[in-house]
XYZ file of C-alpha atoms in Angstrom:
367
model
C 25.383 -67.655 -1.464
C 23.296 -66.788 -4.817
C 23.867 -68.831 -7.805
C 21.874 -66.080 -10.012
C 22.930 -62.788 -11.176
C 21.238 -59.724 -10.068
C 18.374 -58.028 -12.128
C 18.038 -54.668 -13.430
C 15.588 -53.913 -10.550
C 17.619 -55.018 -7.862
C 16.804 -58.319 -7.671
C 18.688 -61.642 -7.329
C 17.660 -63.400 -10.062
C 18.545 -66.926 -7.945
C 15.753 -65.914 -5.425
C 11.686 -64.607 -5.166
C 12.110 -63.762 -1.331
C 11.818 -60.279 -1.984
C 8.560 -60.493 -4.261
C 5.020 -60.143 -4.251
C 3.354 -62.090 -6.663
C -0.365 -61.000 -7.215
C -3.036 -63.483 -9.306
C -5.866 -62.085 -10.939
C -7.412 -64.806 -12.137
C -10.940 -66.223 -13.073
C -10.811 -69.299 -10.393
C -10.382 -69.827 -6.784
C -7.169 -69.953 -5.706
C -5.264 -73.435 -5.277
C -3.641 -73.489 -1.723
C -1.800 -76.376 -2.857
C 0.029 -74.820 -5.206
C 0.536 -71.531 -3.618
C 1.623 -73.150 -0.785
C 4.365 -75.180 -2.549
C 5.465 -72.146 -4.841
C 5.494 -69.802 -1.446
C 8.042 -72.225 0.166
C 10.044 -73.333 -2.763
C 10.524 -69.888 -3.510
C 9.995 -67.890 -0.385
C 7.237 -66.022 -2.183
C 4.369 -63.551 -0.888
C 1.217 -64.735 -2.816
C -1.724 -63.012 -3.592
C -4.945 -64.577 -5.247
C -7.956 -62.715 -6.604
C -10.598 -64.732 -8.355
C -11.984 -62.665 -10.923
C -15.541 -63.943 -11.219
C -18.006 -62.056 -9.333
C -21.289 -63.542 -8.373
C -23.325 -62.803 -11.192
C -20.991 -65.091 -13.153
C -19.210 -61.642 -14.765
C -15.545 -60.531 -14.627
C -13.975 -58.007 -11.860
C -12.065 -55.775 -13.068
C -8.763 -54.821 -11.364
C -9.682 -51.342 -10.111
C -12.638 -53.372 -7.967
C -9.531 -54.200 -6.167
C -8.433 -51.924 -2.932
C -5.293 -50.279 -2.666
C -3.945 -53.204 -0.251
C -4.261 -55.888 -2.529
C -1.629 -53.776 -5.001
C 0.533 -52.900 -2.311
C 4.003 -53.292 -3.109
C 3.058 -56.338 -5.692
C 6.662 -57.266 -8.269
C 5.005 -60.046 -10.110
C 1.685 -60.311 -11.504
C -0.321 -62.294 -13.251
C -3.382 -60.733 -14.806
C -5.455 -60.564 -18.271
C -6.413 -57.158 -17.404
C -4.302 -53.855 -17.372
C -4.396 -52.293 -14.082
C -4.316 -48.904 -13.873
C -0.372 -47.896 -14.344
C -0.194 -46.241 -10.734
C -1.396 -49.336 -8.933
C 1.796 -50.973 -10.107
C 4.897 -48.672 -9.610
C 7.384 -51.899 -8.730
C 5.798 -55.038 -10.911
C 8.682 -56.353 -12.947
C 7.529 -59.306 -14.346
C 4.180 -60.021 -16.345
C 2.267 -63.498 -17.077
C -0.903 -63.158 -19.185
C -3.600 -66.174 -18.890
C -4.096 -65.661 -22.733
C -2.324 -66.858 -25.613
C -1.965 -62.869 -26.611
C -1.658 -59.344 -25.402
C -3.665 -57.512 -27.158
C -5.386 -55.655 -24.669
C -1.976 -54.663 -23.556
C -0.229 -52.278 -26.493
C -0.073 -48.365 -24.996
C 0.453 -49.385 -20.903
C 3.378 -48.275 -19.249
C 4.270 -51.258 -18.194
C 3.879 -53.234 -22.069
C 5.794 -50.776 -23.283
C 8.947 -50.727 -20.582
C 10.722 -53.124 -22.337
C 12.473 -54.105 -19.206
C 9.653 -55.690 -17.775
C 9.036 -59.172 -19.385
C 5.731 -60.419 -20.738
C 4.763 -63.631 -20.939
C 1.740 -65.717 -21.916
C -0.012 -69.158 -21.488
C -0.224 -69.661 -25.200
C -0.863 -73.786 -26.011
C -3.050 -74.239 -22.635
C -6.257 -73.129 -24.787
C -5.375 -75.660 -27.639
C -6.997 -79.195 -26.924
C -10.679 -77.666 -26.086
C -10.793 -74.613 -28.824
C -9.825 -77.330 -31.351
C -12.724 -79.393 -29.963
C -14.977 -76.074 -30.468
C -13.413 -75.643 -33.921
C -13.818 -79.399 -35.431
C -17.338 -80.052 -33.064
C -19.336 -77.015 -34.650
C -17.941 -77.829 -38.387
C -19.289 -81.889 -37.766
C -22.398 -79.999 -36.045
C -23.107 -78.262 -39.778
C -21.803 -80.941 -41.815
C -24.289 -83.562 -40.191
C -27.053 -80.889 -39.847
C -27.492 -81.533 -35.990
C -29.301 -77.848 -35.353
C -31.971 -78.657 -37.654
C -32.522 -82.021 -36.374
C -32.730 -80.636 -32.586
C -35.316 -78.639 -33.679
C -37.101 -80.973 -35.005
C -37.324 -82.973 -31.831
C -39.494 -80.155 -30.454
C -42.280 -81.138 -32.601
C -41.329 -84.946 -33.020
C -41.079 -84.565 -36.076
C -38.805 -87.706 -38.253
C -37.316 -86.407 -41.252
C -37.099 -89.221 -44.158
C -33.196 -90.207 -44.296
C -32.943 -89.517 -47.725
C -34.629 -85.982 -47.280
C -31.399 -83.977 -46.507
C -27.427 -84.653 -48.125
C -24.466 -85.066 -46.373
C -20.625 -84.756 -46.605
C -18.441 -86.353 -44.460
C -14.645 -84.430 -43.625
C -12.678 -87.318 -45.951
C -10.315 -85.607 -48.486
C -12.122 -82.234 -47.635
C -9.185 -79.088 -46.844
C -8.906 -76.853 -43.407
C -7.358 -73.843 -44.017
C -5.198 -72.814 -40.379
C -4.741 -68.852 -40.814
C -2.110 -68.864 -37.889
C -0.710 -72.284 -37.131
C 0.076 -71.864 -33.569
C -0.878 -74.173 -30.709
C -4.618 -73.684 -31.290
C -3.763 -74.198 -34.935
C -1.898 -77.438 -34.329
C -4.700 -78.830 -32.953
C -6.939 -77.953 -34.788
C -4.978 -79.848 -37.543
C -4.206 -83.131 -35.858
C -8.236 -83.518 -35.146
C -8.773 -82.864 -39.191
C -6.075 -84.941 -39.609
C -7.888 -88.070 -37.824
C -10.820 -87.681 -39.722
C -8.888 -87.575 -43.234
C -8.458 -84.089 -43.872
C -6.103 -82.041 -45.839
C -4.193 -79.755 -43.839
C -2.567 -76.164 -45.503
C -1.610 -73.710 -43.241
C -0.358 -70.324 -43.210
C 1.884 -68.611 -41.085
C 3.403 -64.847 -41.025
C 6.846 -65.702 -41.888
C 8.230 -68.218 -44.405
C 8.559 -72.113 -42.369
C 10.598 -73.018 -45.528
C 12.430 -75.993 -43.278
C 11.746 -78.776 -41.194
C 13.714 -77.135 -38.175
C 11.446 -73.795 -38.862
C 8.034 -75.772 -38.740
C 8.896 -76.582 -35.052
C 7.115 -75.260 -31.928
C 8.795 -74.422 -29.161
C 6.141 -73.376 -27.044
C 4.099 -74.941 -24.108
C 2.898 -77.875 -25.995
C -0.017 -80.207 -23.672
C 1.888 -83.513 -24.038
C -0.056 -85.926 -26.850
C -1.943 -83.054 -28.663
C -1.205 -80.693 -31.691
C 1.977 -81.026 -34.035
C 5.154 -79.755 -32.220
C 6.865 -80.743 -35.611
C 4.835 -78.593 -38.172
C 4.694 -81.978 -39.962
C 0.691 -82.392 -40.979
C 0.413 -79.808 -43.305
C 0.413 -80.834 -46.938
C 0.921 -77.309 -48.169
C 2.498 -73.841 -45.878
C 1.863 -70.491 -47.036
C 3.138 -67.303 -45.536
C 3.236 -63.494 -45.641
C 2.208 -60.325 -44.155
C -0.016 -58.682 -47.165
C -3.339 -58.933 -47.882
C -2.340 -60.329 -51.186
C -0.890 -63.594 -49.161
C -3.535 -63.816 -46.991
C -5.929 -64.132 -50.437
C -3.424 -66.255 -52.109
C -4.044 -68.252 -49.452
C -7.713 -68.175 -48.945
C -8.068 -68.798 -52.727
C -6.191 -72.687 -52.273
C -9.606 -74.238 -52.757
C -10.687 -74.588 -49.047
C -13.474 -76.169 -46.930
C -13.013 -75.345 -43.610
C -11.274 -72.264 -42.361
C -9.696 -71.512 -39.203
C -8.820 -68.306 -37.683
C -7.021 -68.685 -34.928
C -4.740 -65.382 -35.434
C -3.882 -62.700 -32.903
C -5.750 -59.463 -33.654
C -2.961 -56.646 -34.615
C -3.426 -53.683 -37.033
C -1.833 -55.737 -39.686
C -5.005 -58.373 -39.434
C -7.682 -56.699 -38.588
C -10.925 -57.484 -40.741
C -8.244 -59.656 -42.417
C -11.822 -61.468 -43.762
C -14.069 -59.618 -45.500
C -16.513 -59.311 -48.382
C -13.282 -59.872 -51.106
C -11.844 -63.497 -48.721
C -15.854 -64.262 -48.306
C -15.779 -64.428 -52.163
C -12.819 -66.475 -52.532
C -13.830 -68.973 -49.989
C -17.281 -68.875 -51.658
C -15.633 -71.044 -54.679
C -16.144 -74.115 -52.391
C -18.734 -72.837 -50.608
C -16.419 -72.930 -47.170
C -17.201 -73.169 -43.686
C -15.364 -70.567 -41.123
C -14.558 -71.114 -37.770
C -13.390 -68.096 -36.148
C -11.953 -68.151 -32.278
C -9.321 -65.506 -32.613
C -10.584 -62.151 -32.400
C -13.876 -60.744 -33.450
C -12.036 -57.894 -35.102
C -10.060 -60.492 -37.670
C -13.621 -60.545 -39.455
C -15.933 -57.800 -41.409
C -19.159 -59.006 -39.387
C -21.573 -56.936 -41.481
C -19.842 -58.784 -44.694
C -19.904 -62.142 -43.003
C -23.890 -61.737 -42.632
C -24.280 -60.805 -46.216
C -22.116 -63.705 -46.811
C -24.193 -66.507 -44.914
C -27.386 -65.140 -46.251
C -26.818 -65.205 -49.609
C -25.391 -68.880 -49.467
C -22.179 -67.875 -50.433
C -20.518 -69.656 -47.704
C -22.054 -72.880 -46.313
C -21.820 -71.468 -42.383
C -19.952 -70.412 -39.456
C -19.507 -70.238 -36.327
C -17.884 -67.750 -34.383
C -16.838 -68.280 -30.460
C -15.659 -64.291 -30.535
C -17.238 -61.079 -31.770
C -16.682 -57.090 -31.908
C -17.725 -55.927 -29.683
C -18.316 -58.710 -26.741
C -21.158 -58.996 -25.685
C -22.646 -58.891 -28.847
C -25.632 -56.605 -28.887
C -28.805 -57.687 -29.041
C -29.755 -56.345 -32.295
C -26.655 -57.486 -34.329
C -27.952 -59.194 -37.166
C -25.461 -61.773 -36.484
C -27.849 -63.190 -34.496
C -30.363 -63.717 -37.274
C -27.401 -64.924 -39.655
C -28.597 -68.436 -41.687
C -26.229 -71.163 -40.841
C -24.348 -69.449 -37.761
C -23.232 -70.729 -34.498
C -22.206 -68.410 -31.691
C -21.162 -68.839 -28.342
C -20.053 -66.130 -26.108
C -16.321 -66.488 -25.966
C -16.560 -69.877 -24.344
C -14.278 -71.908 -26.123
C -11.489 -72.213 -24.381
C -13.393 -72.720 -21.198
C -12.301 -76.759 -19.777
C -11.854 -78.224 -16.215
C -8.326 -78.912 -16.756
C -7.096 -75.194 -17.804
C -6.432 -74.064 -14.192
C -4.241 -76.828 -13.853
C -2.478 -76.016 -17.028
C -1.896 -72.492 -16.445
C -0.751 -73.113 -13.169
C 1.919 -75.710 -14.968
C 3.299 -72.717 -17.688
C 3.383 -70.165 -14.804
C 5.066 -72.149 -12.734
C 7.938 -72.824 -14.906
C 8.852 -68.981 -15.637
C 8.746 -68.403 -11.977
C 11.327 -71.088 -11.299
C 13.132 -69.710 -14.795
C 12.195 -66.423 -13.470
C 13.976 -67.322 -9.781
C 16.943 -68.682 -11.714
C 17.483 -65.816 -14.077
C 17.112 -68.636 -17.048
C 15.104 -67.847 -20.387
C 11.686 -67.674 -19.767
C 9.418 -69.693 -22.076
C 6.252 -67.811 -24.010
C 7.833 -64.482 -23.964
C 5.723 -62.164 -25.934
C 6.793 -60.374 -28.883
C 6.609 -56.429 -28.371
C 5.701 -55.850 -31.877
C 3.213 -58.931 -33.115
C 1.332 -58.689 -29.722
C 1.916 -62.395 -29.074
């Protein structure tokens, strides 16, 4: 006897038995946990590990026809080709958005829920974030160069600033956001943030999603100042606060695309700011950022995400004065498998149940 409710596509909601749950992801599959989830729910599992030899992603049409067969649930960062999935009724992205997702069938069936793993990237992007502003502040890529020559710089040869009573700016104060604050926080930052809509109470500044336990600020209570809005006029009201480290840790949408460029570089140029992007490389005008860093407007940057990826060879990002990049790398740590594993398994069991599923994505912001 089923304690569940059946689903719009015929299934029990109180059972997986008659599922196929197919993971596309870029590690090798856990038998541990598949074997536990397979049982608990009498699942069919699937694992693909996405990294090829060469160290580069598979895409899901490397995958033959047998692998799709008859798959309900999957769990993938890439769209697959619409026709390869004719019965998949549930979706659970690996990334905190979906923005390679708007325009497929299946994104835009409304009946199929979406999901995401937003707040598993948070601890080590806000490592990234805070480790390549302290890399700048204390000038630590001009002194590894200069242990290539042996070459000892007289300590009163170059300034320095420590972070204390300096201001990050958070444009999006989501997980990644919330961490990003609580490590500025420690080493006596200011903290304003801005968000999309208005967090005008306490019960507002909450965050209900997947949280790692003893990081970020589930309670929205570190920032000293909250903005909000949708307009570029908001986003420059914001920008304009007097700032000295700036975060981007937004989704990419049409709404904030090149949501920085040459007009925000000039208002962050006031105070000479540092930017930290690990978003999207479309949130940022790259040719204006360049222009930006070379004439000293802004002190640096560093950018873990560009448009396109891989960055070509002859960008002139790569010549850029005072920029770090890494190739999307960021939220790369040995304990994200794990954590994945944790937010997926919940919305199965939700999922099994016919209960609310946790990180459901919204249809219109992309995330």
């Amino acid at each position: 006897m089923s304690d569940g409710h059946t689903t719009e596509t015929g299934h029990e909601a109180g059972s997986l038995s008659n599922d196929i749950l197919l993971l596309f992801l870029p590690f090798p599959e856990r038998p541990e946990w598949t074997e536990r989830l397979s049982k608990r729910h009498d699942l069919r599992i699937r694992w693909v590990n996405t990294i090829k030899g060469d160290g580069s992603f598979a895409d899901t049409t490397d995958l033959g026809p047998e692998i799709w067969a008859d798959v309900t649930l999957l769990c993938s960062f890439i769209p697959p080709p619409v026709e390869l999935t004719p019965k998949v009724r549930f979706v659970h992205l690996p990334s905190a958005g979906a923005d390679r997702w708007p325009g497929h069938p299946m994104y835009e069936d409304k009946n199929i829920p979406f999901c995401t793993t937003n707040g598993i990237h948070a601890p080590q992007i806000a490592e990234w974030v805070i480790g390549a502003w302290l890399s700048h502040q204390h000038h630590f890529p001009k002194y590894q160069e200069h242990m290539k020559t042996g070459f000892w710089e007289g300590p009163f040869k170059t300034d320095f600033q420590d972070s204390t009573s300096l201001r990050i700016g958070i444009l999006g104060y989501g997980a990644i956001g919330r961490q990003c604050a609580r490590l500025a926080s420690a080493l006596g930052m200011e903290v304003y943030a801005f968000t999309r809509t208005e967090r005008a109470t306490s019960e507002s500044r909450r965050d209900d999603s997947y949280c790692v336990p003893g990081t970020g600020d589930p309670d929205g209570a570190l920032p000293a100042r909250w903005f909000h809005g949708s307009t570029p006029e908001a986003v420059d009201t914001f920008l304009g606060s007097g700032l000295d480290l700036v975060v981007l840790s937004l989704p990419l949408t049409a709404q904030t695309r090149r949501v920085l460029g040459a007009p925000q570089l000039a208002l962050l140029g006031r105070r000479r700011a540092f930017v930290a992007n690990v978003g999207r490389g479309g949130l940022v005008d790259q040719e204006a950022l360049a222009d930006s860093l070379e004439r000293g407007e802004i002190r640096g940057a560093a950018l873990d995400v560009t448009d396109p990826e891989p960055l070509p060879p002859d960008s002139p990002l790569w010549r850029a004065r005072n920029l770090l990049i890494t190739p999307h790398v960021s939220w790369r740590a040995d304990r994200l498998a794990d954590r994945l594993l944790d937010v997926f398994e919940v919305n199965l069991g939700r999922l099994a149940k016919g209960r609310p599923l946790i990180n459901v994505v919204n249809r219109e912001l992309h995330y």
